[in-house]
Short mmCIF file of C-alpha atoms and ligand atoms in Angstrom, two decimals:
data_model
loop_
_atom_site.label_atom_id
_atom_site.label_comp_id
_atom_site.label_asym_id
_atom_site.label_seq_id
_atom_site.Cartn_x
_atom_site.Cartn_y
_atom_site.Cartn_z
CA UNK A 249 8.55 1.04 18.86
CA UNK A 250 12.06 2.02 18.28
CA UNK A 251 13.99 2.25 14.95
CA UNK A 252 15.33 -1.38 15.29
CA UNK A 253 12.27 -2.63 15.81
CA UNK A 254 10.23 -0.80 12.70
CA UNK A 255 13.77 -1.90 10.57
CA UNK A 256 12.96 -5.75 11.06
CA UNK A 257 9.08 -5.18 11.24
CA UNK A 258 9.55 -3.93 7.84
CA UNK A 259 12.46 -7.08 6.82
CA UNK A 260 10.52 -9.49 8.16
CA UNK A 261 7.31 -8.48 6.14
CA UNK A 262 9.36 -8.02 2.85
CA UNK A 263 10.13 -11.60 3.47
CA UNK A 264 6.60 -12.55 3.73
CA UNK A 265 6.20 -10.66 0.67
CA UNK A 266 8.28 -12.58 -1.27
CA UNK A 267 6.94 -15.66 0.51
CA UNK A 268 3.38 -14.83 -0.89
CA UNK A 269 4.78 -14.26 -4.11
CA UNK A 270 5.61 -17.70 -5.15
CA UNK A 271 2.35 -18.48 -6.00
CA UNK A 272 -0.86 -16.92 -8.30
CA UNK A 273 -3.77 -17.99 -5.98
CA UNK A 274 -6.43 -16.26 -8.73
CA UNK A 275 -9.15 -15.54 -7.92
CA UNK A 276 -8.15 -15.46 -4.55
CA UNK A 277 -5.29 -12.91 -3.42
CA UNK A 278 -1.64 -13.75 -3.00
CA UNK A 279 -0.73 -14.04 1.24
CA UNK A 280 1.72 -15.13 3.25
CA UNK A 281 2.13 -15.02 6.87
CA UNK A 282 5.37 -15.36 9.27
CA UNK A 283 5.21 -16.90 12.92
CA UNK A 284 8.12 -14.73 14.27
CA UNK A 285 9.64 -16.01 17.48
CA UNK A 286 10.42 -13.64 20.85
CA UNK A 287 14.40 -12.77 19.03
CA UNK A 288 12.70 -11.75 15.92
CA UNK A 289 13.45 -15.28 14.35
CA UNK A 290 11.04 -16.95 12.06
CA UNK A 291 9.76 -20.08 13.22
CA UNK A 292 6.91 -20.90 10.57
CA UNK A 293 6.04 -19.78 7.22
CA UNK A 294 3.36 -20.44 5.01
CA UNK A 295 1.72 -19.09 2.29
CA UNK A 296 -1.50 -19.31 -0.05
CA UNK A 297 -0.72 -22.16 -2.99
CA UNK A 298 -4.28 -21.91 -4.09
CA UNK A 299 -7.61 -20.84 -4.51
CA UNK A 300 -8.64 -23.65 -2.59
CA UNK A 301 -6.30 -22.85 0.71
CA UNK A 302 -8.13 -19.98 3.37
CA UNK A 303 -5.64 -17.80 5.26
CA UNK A 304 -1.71 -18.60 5.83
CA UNK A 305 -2.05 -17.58 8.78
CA UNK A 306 -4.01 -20.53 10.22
CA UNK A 307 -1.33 -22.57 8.40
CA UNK A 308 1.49 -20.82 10.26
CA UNK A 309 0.08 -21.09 13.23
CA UNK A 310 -0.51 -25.20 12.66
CA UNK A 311 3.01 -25.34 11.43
CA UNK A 312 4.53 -23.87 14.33
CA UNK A 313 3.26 -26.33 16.84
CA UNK A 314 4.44 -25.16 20.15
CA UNK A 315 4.17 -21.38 20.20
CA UNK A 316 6.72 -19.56 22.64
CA UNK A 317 5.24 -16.99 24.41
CA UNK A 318 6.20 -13.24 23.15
CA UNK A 319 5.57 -14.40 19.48
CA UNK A 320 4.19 -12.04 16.79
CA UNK A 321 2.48 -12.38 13.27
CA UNK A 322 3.36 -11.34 10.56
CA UNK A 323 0.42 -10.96 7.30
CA UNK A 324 0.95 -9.31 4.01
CA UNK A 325 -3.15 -8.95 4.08
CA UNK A 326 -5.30 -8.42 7.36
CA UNK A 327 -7.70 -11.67 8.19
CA UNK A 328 -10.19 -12.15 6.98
CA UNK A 329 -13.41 -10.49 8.90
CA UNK A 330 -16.05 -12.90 8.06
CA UNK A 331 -18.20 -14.64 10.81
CA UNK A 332 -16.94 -18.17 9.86
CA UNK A 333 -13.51 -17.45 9.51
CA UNK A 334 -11.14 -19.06 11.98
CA UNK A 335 -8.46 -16.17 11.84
CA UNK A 336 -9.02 -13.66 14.59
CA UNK A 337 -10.37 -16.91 16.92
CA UNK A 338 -7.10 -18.92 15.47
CA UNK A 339 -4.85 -16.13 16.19
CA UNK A 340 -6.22 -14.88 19.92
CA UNK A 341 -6.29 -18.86 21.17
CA UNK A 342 -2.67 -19.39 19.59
CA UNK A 343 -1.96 -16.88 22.65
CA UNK A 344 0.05 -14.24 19.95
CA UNK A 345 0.46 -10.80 21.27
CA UNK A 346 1.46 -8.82 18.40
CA UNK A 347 0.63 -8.38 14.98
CA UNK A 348 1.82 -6.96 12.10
CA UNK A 349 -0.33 -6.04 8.72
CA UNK A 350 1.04 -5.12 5.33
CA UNK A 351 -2.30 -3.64 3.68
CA UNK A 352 -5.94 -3.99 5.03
CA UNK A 353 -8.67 -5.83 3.43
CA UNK A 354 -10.02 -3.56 0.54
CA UNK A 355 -13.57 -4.97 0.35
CA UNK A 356 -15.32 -1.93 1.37
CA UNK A 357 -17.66 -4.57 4.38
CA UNK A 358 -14.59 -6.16 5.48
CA UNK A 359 -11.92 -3.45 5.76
CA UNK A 360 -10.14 -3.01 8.96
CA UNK A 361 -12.91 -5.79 10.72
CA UNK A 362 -10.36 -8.30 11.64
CA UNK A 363 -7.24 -5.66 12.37
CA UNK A 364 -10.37 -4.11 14.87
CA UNK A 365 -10.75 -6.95 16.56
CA UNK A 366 -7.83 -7.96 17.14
CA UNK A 367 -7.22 -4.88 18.73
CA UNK A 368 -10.28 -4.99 20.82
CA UNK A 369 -9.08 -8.41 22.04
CA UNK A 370 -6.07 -6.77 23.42
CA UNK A 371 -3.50 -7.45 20.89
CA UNK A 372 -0.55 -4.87 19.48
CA UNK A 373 -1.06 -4.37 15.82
CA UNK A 374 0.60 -2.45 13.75
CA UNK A 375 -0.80 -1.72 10.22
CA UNK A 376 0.38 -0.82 6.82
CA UNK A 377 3.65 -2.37 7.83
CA UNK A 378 5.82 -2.07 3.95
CA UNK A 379 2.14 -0.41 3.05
CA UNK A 380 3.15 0.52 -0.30
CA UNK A 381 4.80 -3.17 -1.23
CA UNK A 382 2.48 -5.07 0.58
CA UNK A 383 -0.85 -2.99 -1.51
CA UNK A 384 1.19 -3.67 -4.69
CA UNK A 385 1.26 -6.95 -3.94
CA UNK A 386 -2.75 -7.39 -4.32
CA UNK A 387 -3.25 -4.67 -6.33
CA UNK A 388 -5.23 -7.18 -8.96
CA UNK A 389 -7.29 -8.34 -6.79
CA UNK A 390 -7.83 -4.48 -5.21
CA UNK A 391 -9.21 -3.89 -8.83
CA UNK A 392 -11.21 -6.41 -9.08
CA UNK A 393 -13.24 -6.32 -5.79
CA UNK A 394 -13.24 -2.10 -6.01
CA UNK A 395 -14.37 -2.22 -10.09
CA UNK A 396 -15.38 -5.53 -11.01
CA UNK A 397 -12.14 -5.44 -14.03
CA UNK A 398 -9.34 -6.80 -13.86
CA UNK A 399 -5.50 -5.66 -13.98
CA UNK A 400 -4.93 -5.19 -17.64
CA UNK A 401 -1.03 -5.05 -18.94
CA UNK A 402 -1.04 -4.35 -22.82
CA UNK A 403 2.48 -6.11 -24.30
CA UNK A 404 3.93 -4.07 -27.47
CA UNK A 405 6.54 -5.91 -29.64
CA UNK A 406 7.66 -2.99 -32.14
CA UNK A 407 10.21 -1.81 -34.89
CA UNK A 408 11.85 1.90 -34.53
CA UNK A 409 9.37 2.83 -36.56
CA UNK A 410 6.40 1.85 -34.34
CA UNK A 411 4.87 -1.35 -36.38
CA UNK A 412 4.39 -4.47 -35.31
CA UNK A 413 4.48 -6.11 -38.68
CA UNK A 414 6.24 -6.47 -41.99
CA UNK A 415 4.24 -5.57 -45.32
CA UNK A 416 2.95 -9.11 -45.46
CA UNK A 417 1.34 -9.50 -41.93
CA UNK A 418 4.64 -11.05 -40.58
CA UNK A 419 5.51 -10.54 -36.62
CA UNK A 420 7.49 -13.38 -36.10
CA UNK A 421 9.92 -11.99 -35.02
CA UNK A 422 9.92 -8.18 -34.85
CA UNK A 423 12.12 -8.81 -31.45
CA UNK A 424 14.55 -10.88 -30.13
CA UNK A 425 14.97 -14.16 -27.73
CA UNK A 426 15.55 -12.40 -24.99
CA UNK A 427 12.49 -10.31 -25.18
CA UNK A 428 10.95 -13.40 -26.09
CA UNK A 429 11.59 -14.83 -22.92
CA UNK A 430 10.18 -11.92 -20.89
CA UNK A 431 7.43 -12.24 -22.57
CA UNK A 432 6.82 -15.88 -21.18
CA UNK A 433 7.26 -13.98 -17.65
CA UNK A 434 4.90 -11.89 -18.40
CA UNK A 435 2.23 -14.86 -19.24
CA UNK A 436 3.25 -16.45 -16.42
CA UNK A 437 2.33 -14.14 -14.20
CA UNK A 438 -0.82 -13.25 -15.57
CA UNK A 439 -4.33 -15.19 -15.93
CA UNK A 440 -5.94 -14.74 -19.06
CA UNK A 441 -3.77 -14.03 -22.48
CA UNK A 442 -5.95 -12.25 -24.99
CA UNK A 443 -5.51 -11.20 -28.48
CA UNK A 444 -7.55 -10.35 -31.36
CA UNK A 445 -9.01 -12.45 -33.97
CA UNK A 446 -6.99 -10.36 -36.65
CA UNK A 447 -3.91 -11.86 -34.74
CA UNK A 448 -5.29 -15.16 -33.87
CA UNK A 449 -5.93 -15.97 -37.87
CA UNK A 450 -2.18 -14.44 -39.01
CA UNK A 451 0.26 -15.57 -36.52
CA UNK A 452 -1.60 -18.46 -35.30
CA UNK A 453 0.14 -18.11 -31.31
CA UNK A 454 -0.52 -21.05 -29.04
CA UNK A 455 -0.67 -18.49 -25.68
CA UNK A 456 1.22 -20.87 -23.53
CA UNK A 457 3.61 -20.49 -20.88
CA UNK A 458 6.96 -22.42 -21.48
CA UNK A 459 7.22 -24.65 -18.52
CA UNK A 460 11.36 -22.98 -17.65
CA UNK A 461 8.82 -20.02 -17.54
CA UNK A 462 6.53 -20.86 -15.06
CA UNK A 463 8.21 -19.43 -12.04
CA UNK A 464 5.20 -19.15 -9.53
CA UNK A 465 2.79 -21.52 -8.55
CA UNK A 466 -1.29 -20.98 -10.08
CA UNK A 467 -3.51 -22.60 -12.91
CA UNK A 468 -2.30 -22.01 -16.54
CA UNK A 469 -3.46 -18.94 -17.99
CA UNK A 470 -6.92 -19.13 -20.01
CA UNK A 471 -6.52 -17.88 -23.66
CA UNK A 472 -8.77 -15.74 -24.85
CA UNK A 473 -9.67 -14.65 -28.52
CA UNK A 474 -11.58 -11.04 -29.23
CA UNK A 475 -13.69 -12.79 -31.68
CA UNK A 476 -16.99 -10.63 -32.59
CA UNK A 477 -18.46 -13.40 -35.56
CA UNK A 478 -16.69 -16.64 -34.18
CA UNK A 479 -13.90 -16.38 -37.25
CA UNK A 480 -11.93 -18.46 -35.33
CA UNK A 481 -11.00 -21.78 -37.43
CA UNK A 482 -11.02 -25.28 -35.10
CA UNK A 483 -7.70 -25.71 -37.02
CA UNK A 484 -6.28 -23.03 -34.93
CA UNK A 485 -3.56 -24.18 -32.45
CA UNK A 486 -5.30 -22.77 -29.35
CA UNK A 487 -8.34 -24.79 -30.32
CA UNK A 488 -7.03 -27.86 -30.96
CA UNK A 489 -5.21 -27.40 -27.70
CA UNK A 490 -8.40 -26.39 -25.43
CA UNK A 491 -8.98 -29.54 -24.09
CA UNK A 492 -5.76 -28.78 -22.20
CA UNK A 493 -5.36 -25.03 -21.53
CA UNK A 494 -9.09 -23.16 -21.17
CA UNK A 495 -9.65 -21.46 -23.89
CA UNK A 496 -12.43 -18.79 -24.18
CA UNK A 497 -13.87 -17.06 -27.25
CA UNK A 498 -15.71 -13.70 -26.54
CA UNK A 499 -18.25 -13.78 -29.20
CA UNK A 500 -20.62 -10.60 -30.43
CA UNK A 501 -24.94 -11.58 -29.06
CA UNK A 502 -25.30 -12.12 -33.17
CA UNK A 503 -22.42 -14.64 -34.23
CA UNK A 504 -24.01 -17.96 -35.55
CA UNK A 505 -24.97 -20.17 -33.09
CA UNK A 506 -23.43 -22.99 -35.24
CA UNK A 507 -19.72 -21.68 -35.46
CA UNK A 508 -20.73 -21.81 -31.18
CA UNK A 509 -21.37 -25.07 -31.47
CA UNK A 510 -18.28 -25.90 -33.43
CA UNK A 511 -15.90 -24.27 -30.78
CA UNK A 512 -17.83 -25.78 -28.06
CA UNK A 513 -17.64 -29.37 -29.23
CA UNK A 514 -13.50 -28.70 -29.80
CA UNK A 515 -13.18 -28.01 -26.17
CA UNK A 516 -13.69 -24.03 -26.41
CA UNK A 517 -15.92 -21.86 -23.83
CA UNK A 518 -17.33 -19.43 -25.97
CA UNK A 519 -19.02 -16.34 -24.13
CA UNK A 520 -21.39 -13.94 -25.76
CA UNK A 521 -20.41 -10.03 -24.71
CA UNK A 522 -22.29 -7.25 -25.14
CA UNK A 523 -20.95 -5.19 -28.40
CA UNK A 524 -20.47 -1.89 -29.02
CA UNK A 525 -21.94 1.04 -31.62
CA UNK A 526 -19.20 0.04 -34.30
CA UNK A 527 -20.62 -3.84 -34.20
CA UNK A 528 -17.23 -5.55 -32.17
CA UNK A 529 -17.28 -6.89 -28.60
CA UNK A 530 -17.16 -4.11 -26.10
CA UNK A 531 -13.70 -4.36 -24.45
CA UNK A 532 -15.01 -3.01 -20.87
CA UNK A 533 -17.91 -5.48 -20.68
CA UNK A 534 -15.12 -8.49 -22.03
CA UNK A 535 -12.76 -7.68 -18.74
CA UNK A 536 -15.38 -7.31 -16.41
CA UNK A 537 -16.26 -11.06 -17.79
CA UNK A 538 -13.17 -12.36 -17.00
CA UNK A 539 -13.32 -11.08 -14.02
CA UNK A 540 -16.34 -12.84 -13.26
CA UNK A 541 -13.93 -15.47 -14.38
CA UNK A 542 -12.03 -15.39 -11.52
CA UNK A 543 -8.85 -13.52 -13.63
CA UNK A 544 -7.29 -10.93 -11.67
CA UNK A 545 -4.85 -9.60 -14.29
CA UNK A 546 -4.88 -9.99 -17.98
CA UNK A 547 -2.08 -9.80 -20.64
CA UNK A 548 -3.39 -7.87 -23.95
CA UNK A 549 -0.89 -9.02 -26.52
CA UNK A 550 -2.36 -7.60 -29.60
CA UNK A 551 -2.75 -6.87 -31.83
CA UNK A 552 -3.19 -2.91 -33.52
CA UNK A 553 -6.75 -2.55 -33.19
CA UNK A 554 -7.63 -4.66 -30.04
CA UNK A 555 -4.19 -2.68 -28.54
CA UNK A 556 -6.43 0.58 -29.90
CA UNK A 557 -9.44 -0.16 -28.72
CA UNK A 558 -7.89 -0.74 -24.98
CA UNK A 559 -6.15 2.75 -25.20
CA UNK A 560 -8.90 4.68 -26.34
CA UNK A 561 -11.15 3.14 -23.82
CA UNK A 562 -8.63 4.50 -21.03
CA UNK A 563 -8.49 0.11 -20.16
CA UNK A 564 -4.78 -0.67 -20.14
CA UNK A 565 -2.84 -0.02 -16.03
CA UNK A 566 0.24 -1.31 -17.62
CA UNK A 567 2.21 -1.17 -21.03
CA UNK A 568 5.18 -3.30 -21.61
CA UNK A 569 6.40 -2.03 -24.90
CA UNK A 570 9.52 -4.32 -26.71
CA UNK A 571 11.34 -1.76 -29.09
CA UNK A 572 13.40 -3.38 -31.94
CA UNK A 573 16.41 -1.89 -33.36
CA UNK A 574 14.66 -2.52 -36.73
CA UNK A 575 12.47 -0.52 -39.40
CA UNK A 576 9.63 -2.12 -40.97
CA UNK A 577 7.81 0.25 -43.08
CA UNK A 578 5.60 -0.15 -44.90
CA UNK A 579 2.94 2.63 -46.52
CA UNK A 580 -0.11 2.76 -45.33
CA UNK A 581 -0.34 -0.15 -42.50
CA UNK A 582 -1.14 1.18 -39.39
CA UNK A 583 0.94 1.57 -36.73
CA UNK A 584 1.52 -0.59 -33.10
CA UNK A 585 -1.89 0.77 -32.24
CA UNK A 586 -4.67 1.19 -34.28
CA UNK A 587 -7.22 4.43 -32.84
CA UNK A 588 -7.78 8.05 -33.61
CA UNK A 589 -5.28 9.09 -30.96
CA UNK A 590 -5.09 11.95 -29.21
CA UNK A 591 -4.87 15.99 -30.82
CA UNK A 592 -1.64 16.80 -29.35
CA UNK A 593 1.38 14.68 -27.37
CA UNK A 594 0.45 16.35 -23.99
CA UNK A 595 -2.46 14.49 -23.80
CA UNK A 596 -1.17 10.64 -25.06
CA UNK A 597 -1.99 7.66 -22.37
CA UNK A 598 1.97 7.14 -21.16
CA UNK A 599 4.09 5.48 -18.90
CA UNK A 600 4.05 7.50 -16.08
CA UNK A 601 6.99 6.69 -14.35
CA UNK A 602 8.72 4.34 -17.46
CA UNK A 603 11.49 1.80 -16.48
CA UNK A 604 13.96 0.97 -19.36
CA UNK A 605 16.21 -2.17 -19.42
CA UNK A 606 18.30 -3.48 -21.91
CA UNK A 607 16.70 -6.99 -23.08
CA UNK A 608 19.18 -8.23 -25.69
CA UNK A 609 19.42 -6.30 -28.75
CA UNK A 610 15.84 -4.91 -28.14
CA UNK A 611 14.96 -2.63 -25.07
CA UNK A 612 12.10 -2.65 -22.83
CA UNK A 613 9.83 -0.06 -21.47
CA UNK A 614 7.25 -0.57 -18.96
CA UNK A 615 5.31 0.71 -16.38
CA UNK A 616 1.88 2.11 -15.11
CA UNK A 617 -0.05 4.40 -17.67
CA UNK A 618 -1.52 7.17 -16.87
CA UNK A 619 -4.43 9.37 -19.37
CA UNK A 620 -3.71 12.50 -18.69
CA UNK A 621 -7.70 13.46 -20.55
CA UNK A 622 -9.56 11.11 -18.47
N1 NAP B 69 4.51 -7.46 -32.76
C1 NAP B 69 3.53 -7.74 -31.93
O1 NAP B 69 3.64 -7.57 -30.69
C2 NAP B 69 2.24 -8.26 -32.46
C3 NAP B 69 1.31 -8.80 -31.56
C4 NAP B 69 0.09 -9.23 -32.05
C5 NAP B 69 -0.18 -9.11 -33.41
N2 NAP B 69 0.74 -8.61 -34.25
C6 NAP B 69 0.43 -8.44 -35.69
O2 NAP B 69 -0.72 -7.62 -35.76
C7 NAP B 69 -1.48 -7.98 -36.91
C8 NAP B 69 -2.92 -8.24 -36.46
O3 NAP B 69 -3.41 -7.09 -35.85
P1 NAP B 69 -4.82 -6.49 -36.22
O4 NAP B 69 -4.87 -5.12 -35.68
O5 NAP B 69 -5.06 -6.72 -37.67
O6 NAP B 69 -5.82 -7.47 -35.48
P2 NAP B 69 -6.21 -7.72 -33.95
O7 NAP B 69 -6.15 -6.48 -33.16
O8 NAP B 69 -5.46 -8.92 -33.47
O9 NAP B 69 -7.70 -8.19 -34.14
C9 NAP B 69 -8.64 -7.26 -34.58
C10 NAP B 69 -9.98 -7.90 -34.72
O10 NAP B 69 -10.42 -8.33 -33.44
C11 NAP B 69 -11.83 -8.27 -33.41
N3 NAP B 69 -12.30 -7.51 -32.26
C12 NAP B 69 -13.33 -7.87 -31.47
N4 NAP B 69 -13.59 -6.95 -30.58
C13 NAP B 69 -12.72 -5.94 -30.80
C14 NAP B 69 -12.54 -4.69 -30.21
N5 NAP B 69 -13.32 -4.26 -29.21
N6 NAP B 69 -11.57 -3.89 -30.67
C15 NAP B 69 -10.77 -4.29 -31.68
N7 NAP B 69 -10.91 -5.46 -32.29
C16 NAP B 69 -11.89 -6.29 -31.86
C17 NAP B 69 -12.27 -7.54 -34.68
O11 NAP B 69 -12.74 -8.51 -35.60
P3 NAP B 69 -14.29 -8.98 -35.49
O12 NAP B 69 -15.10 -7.72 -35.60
O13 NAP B 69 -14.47 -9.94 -36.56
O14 NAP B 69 -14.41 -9.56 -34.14
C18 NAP B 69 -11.00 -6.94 -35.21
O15 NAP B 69 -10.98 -6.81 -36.62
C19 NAP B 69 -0.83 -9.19 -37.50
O16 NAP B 69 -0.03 -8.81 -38.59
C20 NAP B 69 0.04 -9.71 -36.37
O17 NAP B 69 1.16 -10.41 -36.85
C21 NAP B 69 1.96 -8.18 -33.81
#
């Protein structure tokens, strides 16, 4: 293959990139795949709307109809490998020659099957086209099959002086509209939203996504509520909304079975976790719930302690921290996170590789973390 050709190899799957991105499939993975005509032109796209839809590729290949001959696919994901998947048969009868793979399957029993056999059938394919864009594209759903947890980004809305709160308990607001409106992004992209109970009793937050936010296709995110005793009031907006948006309380084995019931009968899901030493639910044994749940990332919005207990469990991938141009004080409250910390700044969880923007008056910071102790 010459340069040219690797140039629009790697165009063509940034464009099914994008393609796949329009949607939040959960719990499935987002996938797109091109039909790329003989001159490189595309002549069918498609790409996964929903849980319920199999492989874009069999749509693409449906969609194209007539198929001229010297046509190549293009997939952000390899096929699937299992024995009653139409892919590979879909692909090799569709008479396509060449195709091209962003990242391979990373169940452990599948990976590399389909990209095999198409190879075996006499195909060209090429994998790990855009590798790196095309793996960070189902990186959730990498973590979920490979650990059984999901992608966990922790949001931070804080003063210069690290709190998240005036004197009084107040957050709203410690940042501006236009952080406020990342924010929704952030839901939007995400499927669970999760805060404490501590939060969920002092701001009261509904959890929703705006609908001006809701720029890719998917379900609503589920709220959830870190709720050890089942606190939780049914006067609480996100309960007397759950008959709409799911909303699930993760409840300590001991909290009373009425408060359950209570929750239940207001449209709740509540879900008894497994707690830990200190008597709260135990935040690794809540995510690998959800992910039973079918989430594939989750959005940790506070607030200190549930933010604390993430960190010093080494649980958060991503911080997205919203600093204020304001001080807050006040003695003796903690800070934006609530733990023990570490002995010495060397060996703080931190952004690894931080991106700063300018959001308003406020600025952002976000990126992967990285525990430099664990
Ligand atoms: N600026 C911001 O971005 C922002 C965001 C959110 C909140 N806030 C502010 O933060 C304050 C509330 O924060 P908070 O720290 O008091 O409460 P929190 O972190 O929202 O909730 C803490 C409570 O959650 C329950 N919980 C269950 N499992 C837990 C676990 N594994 N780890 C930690 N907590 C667990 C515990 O109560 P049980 O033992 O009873 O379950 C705990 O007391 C409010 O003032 C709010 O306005 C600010």
């Amino acid at each position: 293959m010459n340069e040219a050709e690797r140039d629009l190899d790697v165009r063509l799957m940034r464009h099914a990139i994008a393609e796949a991105r329009s949607a939040r499939p959960s719990p499935l993975p987002p996938a797109a795949a091109l039909l790329v005509g003989p001159d490189g032109e595309v002549i069918a796209a498609a790409h996964r709307a929903d849980a319920t839809q199999d492989s874009p590729e069999l749509a693409a290949i449906e969609a194209a109809g007539e198929i001229p001959e010297g046509s190549s696919l293009v997939l952000t994901i390899e096929p699937p490998n299992e024995e009653d998947s139409e892919s590979v048969d879909a692909i090799l009868k569709a008479g396509i020659k060449r195709v091209s793979i962003g990242a391979i399957d990373p169940n452990p029993e599948a990976a590399g099957g389909a990209a095999t056999r198409l190879k075996e059938a006499g195909l060209s394919v090429e994998v790990g086209v855009a590798g790196g864009e095309a793996r960070a594209l189902i990186a959730a759903w990498h973590k979920v099959v490979t650990q059984g947890l999901p992608q966990v980004a922790l949001k931070l809305a804080l003063s210069l002086d690290g709190r998240i709160a005036t004197r009084t308990g107040e957050s709203k607001w410690v940042t501006g509209p236009e952080a406020r409106v990342k924010v929704q992004q952030l839901r939007a992209h995400c499927d669970a939203i999760a805060v404490g109970i501590g939060t969920a009793l002092s701001d009261d937050p509904r959890l929703t996504v705006r609908d001006d936010a809701l720029l890719v296709g998917g379900r609503a995110p589920s709220r959830v509520v870190f709720d050890t005793k089942l606190r939780l009031p049914t006067n609480a907006r996100v309960v007397e909304t759950a008959h709409e948006v799911p909303t699930w309380i993760l409840a300590g084995a001991d909290a009373p079975q009425d408060a359950e019931q209570i929750l239940v009968d207001a449209g709740c899901e509540v879900m008894r976790i497994a707690m830990t030493a200190e008597g709260r639910v135990d935040v690794g044994a809540a995510l690998q719930q959800l992910a039973a749940k079918g989430v594939l990332r989750v959005l940790i919005e506070g607030g200190a302690e549930l933010a604390g207990s993430l960190l010093a469990g080494c649980l958060a991938d991503e911080l997205h921290g919203f600093v204020a141009p304001i001080l807050l004080g006040p003695r003796g409250r903690p800070g934006a996170v609530d733990w023990a910390g570490p002995d010495k700044p060397a060996d703080a969880p931190r952004i690894v590789d931080p991106s700063w923007e300018v959001c308003g008056k406020d600025a952002y910071v976000y990126g992967r973390v990285a525990y430099p102790e664990s």
